[in-house]
XYZ file of C-alpha atoms in Angstrom:
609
model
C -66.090 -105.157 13.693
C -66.312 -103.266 10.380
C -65.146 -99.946 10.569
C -66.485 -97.423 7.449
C -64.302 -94.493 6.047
C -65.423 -92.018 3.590
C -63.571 -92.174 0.088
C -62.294 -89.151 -0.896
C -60.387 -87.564 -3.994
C -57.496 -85.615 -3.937
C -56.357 -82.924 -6.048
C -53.201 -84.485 -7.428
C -55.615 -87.600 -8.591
C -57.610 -85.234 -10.984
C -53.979 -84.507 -12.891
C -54.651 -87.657 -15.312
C -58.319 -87.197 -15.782
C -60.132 -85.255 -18.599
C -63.396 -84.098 -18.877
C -64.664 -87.373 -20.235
C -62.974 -89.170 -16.812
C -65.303 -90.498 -14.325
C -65.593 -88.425 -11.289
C -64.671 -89.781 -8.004
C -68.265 -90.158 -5.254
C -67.737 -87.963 -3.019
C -69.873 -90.051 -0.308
C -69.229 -93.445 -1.369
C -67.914 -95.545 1.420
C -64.755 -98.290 1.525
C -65.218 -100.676 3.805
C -61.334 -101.116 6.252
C -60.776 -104.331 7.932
C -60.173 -104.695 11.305
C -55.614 -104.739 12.588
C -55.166 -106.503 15.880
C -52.383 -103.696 16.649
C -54.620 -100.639 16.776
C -51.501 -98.606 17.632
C -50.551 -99.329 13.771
C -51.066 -96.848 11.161
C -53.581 -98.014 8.692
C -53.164 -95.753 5.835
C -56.378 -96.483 3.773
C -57.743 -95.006 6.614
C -56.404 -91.621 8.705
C -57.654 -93.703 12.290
C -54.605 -95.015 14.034
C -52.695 -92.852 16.494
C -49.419 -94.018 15.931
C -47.727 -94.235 12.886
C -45.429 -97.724 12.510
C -44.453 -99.560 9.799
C -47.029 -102.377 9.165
C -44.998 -104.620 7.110
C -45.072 -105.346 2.903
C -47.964 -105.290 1.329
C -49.315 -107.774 -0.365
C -50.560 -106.304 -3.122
C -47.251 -104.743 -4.353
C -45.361 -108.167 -3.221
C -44.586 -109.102 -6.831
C -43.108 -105.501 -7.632
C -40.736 -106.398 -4.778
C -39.772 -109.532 -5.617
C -41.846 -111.475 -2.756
C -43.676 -114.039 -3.128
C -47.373 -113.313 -1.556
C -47.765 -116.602 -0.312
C -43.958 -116.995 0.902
C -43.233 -116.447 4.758
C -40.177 -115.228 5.534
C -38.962 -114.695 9.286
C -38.472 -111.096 8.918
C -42.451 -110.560 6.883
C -44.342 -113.601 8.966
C -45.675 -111.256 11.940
C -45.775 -108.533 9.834
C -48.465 -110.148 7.124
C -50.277 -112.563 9.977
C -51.188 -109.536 12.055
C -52.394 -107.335 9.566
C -54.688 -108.707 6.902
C -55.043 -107.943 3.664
C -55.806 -104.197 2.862
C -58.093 -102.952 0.360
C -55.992 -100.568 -1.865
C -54.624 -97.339 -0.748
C -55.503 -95.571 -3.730
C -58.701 -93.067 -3.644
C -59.944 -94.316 -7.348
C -59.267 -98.249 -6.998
C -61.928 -100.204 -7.606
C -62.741 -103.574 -8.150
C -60.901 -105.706 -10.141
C -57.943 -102.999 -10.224
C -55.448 -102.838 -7.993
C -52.195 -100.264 -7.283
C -48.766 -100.459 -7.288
C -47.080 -98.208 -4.772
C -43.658 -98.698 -6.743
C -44.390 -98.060 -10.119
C -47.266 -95.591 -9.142
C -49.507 -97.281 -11.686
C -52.575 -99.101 -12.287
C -52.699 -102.789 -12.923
C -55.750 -104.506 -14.510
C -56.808 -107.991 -13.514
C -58.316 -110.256 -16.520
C -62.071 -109.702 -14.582
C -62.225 -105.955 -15.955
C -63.451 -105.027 -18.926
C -62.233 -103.561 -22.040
C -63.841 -99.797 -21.067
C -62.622 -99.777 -17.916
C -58.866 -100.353 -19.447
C -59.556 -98.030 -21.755
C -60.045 -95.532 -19.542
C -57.373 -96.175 -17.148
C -54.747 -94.304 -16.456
C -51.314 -95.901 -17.256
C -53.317 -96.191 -20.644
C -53.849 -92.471 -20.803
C -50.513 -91.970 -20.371
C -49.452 -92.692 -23.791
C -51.741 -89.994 -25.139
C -49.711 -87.363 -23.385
C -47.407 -85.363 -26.022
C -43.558 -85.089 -25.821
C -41.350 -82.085 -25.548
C -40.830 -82.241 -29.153
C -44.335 -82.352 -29.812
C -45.185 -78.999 -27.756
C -42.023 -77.122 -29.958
C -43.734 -78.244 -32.786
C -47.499 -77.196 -31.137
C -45.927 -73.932 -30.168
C -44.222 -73.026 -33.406
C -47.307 -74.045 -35.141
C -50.069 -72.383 -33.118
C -47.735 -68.596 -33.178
C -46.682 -68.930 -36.548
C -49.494 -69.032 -39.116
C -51.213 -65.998 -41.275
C -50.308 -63.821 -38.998
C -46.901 -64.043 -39.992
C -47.198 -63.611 -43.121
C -49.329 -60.440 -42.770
C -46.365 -58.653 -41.156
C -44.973 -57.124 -43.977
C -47.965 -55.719 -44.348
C -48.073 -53.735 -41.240
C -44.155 -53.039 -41.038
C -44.431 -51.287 -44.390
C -47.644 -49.185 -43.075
C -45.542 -48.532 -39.916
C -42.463 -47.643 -41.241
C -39.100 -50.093 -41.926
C -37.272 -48.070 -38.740
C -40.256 -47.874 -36.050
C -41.870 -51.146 -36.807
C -38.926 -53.541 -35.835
C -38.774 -52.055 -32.134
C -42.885 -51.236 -31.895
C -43.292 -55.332 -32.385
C -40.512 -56.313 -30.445
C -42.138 -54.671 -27.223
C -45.574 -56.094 -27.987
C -43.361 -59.407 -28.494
C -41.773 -59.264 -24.906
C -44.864 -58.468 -23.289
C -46.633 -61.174 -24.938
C -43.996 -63.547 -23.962
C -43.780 -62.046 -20.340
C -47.707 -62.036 -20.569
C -47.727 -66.060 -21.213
C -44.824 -66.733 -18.166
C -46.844 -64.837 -15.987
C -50.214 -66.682 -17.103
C -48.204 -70.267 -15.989
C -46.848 -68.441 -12.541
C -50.775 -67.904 -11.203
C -51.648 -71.209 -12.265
C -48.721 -72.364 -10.461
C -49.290 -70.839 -7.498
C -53.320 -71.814 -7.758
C -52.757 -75.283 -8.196
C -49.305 -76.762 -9.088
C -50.453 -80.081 -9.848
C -53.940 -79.640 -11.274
C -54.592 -79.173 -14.959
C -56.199 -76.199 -15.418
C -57.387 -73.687 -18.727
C -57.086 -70.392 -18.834
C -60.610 -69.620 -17.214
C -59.918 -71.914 -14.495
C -57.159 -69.712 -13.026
C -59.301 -66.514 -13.961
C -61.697 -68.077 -11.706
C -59.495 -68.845 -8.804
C -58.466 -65.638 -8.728
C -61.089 -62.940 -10.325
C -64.027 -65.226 -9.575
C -66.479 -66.398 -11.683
C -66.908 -63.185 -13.342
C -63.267 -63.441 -14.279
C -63.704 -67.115 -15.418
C -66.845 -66.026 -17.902
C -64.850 -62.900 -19.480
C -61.628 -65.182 -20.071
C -63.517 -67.561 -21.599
C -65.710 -65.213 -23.906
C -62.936 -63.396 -24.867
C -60.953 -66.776 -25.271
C -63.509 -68.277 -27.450
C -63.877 -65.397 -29.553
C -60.120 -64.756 -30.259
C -59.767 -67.988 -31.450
C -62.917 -68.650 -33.722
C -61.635 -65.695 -35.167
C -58.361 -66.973 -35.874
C -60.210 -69.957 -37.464
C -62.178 -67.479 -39.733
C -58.825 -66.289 -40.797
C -57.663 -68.997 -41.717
C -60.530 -69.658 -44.089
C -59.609 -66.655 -45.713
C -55.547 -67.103 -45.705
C -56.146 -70.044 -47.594
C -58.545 -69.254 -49.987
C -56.355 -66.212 -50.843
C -53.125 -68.444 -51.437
C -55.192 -70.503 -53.046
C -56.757 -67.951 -55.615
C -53.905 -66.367 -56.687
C -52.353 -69.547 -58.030
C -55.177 -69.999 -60.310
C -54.685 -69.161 -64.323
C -56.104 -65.443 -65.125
C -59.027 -67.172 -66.641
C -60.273 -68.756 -63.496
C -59.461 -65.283 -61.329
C -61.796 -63.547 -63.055
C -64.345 -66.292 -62.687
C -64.169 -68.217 -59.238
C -63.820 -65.869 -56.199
C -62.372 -65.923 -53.042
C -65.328 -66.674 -51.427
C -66.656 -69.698 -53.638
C -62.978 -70.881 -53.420
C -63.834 -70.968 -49.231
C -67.153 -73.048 -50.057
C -64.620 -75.558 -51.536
C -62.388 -76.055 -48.957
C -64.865 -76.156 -46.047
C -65.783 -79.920 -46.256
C -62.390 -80.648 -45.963
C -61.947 -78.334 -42.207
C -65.188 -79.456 -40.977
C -63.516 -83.344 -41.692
C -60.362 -81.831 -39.322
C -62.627 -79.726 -37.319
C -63.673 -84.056 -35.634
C -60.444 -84.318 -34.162
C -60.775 -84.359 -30.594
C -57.312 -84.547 -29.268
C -53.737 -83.214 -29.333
C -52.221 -86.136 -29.452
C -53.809 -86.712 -32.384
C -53.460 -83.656 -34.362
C -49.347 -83.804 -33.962
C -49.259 -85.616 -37.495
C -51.050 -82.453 -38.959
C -49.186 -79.704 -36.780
C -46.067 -81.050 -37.634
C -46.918 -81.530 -41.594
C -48.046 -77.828 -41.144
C -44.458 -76.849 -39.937
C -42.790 -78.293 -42.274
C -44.990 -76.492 -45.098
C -44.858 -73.122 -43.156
C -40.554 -73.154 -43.063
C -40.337 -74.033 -46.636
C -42.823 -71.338 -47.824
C -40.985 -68.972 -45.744
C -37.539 -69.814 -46.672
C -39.463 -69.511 -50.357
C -40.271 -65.753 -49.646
C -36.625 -65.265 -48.252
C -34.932 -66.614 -51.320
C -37.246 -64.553 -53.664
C -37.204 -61.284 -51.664
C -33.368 -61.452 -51.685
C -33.135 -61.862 -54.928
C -35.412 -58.918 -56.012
C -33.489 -56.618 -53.988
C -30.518 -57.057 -55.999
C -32.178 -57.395 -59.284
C -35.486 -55.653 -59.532
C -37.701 -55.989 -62.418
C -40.385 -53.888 -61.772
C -40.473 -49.890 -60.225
C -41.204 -50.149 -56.407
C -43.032 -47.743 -53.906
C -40.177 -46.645 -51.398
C -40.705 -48.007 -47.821
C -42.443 -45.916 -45.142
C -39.668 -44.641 -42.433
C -42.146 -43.977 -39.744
C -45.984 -43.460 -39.709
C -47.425 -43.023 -36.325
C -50.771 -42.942 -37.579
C -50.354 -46.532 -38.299
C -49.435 -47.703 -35.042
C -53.081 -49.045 -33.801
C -53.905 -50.867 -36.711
C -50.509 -52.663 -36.574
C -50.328 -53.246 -32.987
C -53.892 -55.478 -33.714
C -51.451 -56.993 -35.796
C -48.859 -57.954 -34.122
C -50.375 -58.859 -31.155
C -52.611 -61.230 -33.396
C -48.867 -62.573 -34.512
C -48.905 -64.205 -31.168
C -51.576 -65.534 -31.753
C -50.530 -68.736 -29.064
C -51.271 -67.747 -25.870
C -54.758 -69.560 -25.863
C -53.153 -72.969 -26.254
C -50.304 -72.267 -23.616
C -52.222 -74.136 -20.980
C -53.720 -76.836 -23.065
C -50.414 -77.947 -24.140
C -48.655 -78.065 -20.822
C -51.905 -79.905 -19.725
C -51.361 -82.526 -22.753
C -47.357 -82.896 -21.885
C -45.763 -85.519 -20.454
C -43.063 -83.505 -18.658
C -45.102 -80.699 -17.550
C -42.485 -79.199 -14.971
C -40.491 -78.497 -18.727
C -42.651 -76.591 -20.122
C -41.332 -72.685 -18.917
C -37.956 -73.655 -20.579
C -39.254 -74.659 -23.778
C -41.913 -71.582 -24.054
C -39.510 -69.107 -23.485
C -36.781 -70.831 -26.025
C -39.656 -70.782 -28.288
C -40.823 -67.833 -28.599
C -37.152 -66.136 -28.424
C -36.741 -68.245 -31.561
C -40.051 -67.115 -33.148
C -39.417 -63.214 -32.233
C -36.308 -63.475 -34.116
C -37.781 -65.293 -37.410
C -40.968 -62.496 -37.124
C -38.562 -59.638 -37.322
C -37.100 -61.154 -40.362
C -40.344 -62.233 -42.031
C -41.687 -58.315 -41.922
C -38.474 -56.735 -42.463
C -36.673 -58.588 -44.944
C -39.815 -58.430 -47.362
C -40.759 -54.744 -47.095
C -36.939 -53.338 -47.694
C -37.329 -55.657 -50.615
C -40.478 -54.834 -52.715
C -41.491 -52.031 -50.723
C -45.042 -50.698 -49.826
C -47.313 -53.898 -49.191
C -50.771 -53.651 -49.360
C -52.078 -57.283 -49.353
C -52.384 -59.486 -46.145
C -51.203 -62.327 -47.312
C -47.273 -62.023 -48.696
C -47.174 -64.860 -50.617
C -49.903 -63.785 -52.409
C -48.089 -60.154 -53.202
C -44.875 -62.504 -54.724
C -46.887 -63.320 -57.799
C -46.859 -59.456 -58.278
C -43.180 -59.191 -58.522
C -42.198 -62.737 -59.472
C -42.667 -65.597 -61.443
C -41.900 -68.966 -61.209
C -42.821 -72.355 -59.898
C -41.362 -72.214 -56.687
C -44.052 -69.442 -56.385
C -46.914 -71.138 -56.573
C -45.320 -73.141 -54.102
C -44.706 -71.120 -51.678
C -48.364 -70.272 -51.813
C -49.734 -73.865 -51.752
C -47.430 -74.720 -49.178
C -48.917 -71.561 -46.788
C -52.579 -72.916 -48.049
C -51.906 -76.422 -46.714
C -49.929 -75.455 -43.676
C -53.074 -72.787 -42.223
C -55.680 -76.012 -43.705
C -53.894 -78.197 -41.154
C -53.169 -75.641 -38.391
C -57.028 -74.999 -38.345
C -58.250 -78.000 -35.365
C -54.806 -76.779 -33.016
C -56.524 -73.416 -33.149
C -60.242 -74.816 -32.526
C -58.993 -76.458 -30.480
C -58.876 -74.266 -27.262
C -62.183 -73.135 -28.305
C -64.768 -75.796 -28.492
C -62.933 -77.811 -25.696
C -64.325 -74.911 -23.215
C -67.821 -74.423 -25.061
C -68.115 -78.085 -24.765
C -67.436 -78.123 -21.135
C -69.995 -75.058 -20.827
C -72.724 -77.541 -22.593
C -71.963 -80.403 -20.238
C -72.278 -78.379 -17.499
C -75.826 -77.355 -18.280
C -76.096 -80.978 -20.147
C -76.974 -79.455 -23.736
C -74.618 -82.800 -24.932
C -76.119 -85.521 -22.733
C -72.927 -86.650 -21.806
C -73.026 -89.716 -19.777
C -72.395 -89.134 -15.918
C -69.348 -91.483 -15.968
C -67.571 -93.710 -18.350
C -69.347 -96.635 -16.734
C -72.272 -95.398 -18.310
C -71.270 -94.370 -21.385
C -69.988 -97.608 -22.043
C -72.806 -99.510 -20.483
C -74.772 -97.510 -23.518
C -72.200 -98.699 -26.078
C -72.273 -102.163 -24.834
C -76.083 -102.072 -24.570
C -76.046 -100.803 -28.724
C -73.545 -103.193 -29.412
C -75.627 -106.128 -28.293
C -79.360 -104.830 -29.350
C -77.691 -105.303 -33.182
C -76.051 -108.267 -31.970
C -79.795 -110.049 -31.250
C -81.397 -108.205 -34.261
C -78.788 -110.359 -36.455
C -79.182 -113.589 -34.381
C -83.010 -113.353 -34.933
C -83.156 -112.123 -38.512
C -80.376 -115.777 -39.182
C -82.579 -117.714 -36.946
C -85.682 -116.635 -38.817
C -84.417 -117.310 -42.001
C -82.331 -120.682 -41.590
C -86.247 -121.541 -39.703
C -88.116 -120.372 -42.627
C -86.126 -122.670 -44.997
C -86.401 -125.932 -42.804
C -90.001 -125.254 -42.990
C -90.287 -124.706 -46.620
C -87.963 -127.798 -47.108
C -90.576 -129.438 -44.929
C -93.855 -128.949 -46.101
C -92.629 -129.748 -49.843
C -90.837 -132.867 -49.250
C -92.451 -136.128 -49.330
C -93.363 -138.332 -46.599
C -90.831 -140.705 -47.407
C -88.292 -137.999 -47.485
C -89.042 -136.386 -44.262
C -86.605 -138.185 -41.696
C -83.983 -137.160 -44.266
C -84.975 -133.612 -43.464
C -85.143 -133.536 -40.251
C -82.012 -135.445 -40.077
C -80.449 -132.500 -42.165
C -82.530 -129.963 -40.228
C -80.676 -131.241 -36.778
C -77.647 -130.801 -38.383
C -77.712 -127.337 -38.907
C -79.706 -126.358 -35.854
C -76.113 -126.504 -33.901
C -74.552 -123.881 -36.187
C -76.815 -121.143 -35.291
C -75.737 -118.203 -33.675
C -77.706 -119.061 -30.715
C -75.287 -117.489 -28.493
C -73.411 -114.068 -28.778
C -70.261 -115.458 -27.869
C -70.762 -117.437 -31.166
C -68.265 -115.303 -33.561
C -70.645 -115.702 -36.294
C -73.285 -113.714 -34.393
C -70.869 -111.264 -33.972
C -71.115 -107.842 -36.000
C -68.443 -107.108 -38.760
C -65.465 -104.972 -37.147
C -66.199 -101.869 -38.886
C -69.847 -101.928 -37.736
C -68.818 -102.579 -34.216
C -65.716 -100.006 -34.539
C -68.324 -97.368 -35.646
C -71.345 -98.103 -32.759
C -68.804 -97.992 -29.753
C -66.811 -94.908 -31.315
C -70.401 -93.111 -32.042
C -72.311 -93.235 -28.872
C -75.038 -90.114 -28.395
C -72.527 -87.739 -26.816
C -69.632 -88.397 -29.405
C -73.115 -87.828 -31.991
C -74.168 -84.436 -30.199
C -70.412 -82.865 -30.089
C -69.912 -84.099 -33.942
C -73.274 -82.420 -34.847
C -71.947 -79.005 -32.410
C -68.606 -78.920 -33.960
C -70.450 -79.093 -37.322
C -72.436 -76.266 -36.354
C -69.794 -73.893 -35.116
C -67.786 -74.663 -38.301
C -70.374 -73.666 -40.255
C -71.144 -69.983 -38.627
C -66.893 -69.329 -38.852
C -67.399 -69.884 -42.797
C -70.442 -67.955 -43.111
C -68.066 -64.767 -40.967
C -64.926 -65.595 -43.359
C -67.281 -65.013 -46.492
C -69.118 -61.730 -45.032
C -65.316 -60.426 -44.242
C -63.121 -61.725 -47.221
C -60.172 -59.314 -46.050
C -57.296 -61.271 -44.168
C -55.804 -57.688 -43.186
C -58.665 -56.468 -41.698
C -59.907 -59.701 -40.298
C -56.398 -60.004 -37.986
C -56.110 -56.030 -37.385
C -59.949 -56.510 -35.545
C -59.683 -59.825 -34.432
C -55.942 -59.101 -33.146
C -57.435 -55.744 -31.754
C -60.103 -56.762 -29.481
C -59.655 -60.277 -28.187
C -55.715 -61.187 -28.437
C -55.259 -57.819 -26.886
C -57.677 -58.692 -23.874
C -55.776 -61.986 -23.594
C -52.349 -61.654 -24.379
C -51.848 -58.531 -22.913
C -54.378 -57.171 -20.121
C -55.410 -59.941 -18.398
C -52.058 -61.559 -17.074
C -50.885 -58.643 -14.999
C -54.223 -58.015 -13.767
C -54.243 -62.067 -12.794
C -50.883 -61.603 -11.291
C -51.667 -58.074 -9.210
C -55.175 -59.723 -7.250
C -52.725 -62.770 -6.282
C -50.325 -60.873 -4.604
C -52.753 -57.852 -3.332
C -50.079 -56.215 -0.816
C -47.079 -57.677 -1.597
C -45.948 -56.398 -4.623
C -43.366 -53.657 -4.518
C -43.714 -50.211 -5.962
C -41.467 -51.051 -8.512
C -43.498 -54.111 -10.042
C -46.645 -52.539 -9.520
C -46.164 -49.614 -12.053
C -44.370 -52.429 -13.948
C -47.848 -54.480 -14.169
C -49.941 -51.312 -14.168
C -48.192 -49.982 -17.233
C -48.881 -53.263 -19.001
C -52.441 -53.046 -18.604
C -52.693 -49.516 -19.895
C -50.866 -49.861 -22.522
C -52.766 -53.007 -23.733
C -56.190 -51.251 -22.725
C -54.853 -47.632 -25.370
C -53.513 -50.214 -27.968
C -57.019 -52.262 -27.717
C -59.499 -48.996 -27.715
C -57.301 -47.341 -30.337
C -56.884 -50.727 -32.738
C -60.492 -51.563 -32.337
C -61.755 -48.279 -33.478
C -59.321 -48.030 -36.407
C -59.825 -51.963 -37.587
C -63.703 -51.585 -37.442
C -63.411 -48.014 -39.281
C -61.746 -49.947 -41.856
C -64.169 -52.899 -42.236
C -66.707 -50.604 -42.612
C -65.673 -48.694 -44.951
C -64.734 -52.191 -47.260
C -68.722 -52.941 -47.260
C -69.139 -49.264 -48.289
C -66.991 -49.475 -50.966
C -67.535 -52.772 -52.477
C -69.489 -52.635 -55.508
């Protein structure tokens, strides 16, 4: 008797799966072989009454140090009355099996080189550290918006400034803790973005307006940084070249180079650039520390005096410093990409304590220094007061650091337009990874037989030529030489001289149709952010709108709102004027900000000559 149970998947298995995972059929069947003690507890299949423990298992015997063919008094009845089971785990499958000990996957020699690939013990290695998500976190909050805050604290005033961004800071902060509570209580175990948990919990409405407002936000951090680095870049150039390359030829130039890092499709693989980016953003601030320091106490040029306090300021810089923190987008991402998940809370809020502090410092410290500010980059306003080499490196080190920052802030981006396209199947992606490497396989062995024939033909060609102009007499010779050779054809693809050369290969199982189409989309979207950075060539303005619209929806409305539809009647009085006060203030600083940012951009085309 055969006895059929549906297969099933849990939510705790889809932890270790991306979007490129295989999906689990929902009405496959196992088959589960028959137990002479039906009062056992099978537990491949929920159909026994009474739970009892049905001896080792066979499959996890050499984990425990038994041998599977040994019989011991105390396993014999145990392993003779209850045959061998197939594998408890949902996902096993054939020529896999799973060890209950370690928790992990082990391969048998009969699966293939995909399927390994794609398991998970192997994806485990791709998951980040704890010291890789400090140095994602410092990374994705500290970029050009940092260095555009002396710009806004000396629009906003030296004394009102300071305390102005250190509430938009806390909020942020308690913005991003309450952003990993809902997904918590959602689903603790599942890895989840952003728009996920806005769907959970305001629907699918909610999931569409996270995500446009998420995908905005960041592409426009990404045209920023086209900008940021052309400026740095520009104002290190002799006086000759100013006059005749502009910023926005000097973007032209550097796109090939972010479209290249634009093809990255992982975070475990962009660590070598985030933390090369770090190290480049510290020195070029402790650069502008140094030299604003030192022009306090020894000024060469008259200075504007420092604004006290200018409330008319206050929505253009609060687009500014929310824009600072300019994170929040990747705060799911990462913890989905860390090994230690369960960390993550502790590190965030160590963080971005640590980054608050160093912001303070990077608007303050400048504007007492050199005074009024008026360009959005602050490297760039150093050549205006100083000279030097350590200057110009200060500004090539900010260039380089935003150049390699730019795929951790595309990231969050095109990983949920991409899942948008698969959805309606604009990509083509294969159905599972069985598939997609049956179609890499396939490839791989359709050039394979091309080059077998095109050898055959040829090595065929020249026995016949041989042939027809030897003489009679000389024809056994030939054919004697002609059977010699016959055997080292590549008459089999297991031959290693039929085999393609590695890079070939390398390339057609890297570059199947999907990988192709999501190239070819990333290329696209690239494109369209350089086109915006050229049309808007003002890094103030640019993170005063962008800051403004979309980091304020983000950052600062939509947590609380997240966080008072969970708990609909539970929340005291006290926490709901708490959470209400949040969202008002971020919907004031968003109208106000917007208005004032676009006034602004406007009135740049107007003026430009």
């Amino acid at each position: 008797m055969r006895l059929l149970a549906p297969r099933h998947c849990d939510d705790a298995d889809t932890d270790d799966r991306n979007d490129h995972d295989r999906e689990c059929p929902r009405d496959e069947a196992v088959e589960l072989l028959p137990m002479k003690d039906r009062t056992g507890y099978h537990r491949s299949g929920h159909w026994a009454e009474n739970p009892v423990d049905d001896g080792p298992d066979l499959e996890d015997a050499p984990h425990r140090g038994i041998s599977p063919h040994s019989s011991s008094p105390a396993t014999s009845t145990a392993t003779t009355n209850h045959p061998r089971r197939p594998s408890r785990h949902p996902s096993s499958s054939a020529g896999s099996t799973y060890s209950k000990s370690s928790g992990k996957r082990r391969t048998t020699t009969a699966q293939s080189a995909a399927d390994a690939l794609t398991d998970p013990t192997k994806r485990v290695r791709e998951k980040i550290s704890v010291l890789a998500v400090i140095v994602h976190l410092c990374k994705g909050n500290i970029g050009p918006g940092a260095m555009s805050l002396p710009n806004g604290f000396s629009k906003t005033g030296i004394y009102a400034a300071p305390l102005y961004f250190m509430l938009v800071a806390l909020v942020s902060t308690y913005n991003m803790d309450l952003l990993l509570y809902c997904k918590r209580i959602v689903s603790p175990t599942r890895n989840m973005s952003f728009g996920d948990v806005a769907g959970k919990i305001l629907g699918h409405r909610g999931k569409v307006l996270i995500d446009v407002f998420l995908v905005g936000t960041q592409l426009g951090i990404c045209c920023v940084y086209f900008t940021f680095v052309a400026t740095n870049i520009h104002v290190v150039l002799p006086e000759k070249l100013q006059s005749v390359i502009h910023e926005r030829q000097l973007i032209l130039a550097i796109f090939p180079i972010i479209l290249m890092l634009s093809w990255i499709r992982t975070l475990n693989r962009i660590t070598p650039f985030s933390s090369l980016a770090n190290v480049a953003v510290f020195l070029g601030i402790s650069i502008v520390f140094y030299y604003s320091i030192d022009y306090a106490n020894n000024p060469t040029k008259p200075r504007l005096e420092p604004v006290h306090v200018d409330y008319r300021q206050f929505p253009e810089f609060y687009g500014t410093a929310v824009y600072s923190f300019e994170g929040i987008g990747l705060i799911l991402p990462i913890q989905n990409e860390m090994r230690q998940p369960e960390l993550f809370p502790r590190v965030l809020a160590m963080c971005m304590l640590a980054i608050l502090v160093l912001f303070v410092f990077i608007g303050e410290v400048p504007t007492i220094a050199f005074g009024r500010i008026t360009n959005g980059s602050m490297t760039a306003v150093l050549h205006e007061y100083c000279e030097g080499w350590l200057v110009t490196m200060a500004n090539i080190l900010l260039a380089f650091a935003c150049l390699l920052s730019f795929p951790i802030q595309f990231y969050p981006a095109v990983d949920v337009l991409e899942k948008t396209l698969n959805k309606r199947g604009t990509l083509r992606r294969p159905e599972t990874m069985e598939a997609s490497d049956a179609l890499r396989r396939q490839s791989l062995r359709s050039l394979e037989s091309a080059v077998q024939q095109r050898r055959a033909s040829a090595t065929t060609a020249a026995i016949s030529k041989s042939l027809a102009s030897s003489t009679v007499g000389h024809r056994d010779a030939v054919v004697s030489s002609a059977s010699q050779q016959r055997p080292q054809l590549p008459v089999s693809s297991a031959d290693p001289s039929a085999r393609l050369p590695h890079w070939l290969e390398s390339l057609v199982c890297s570059m199947s149709q999907y990988e192709c189409n999501r190239t070819i989309f990333r290329s696209m979207l690239c494109t369209g952010l350089m086109v915006i950075a050229i049309c808007i060539p003002d890094v103030g303005l640019l993170i005063s709108l962008f800051g403004a619209v979309g980091s304020s929806m983000l950052a600062i409305i939509i947590p609380p709102v997240m966080y008072i539809v969970l708990h609909q009647g539970e929340l005291s009085i006290g926490s709901r004027i708490l959470h209400l006060g949040i969202i008002v203030f971020g919907v004031l600083g968003m109208i106000a900000g917007t208005v004032q940012a676009m006034a602004q951009v406007i009135s740049s085309f107007t003026s430009a000559p």
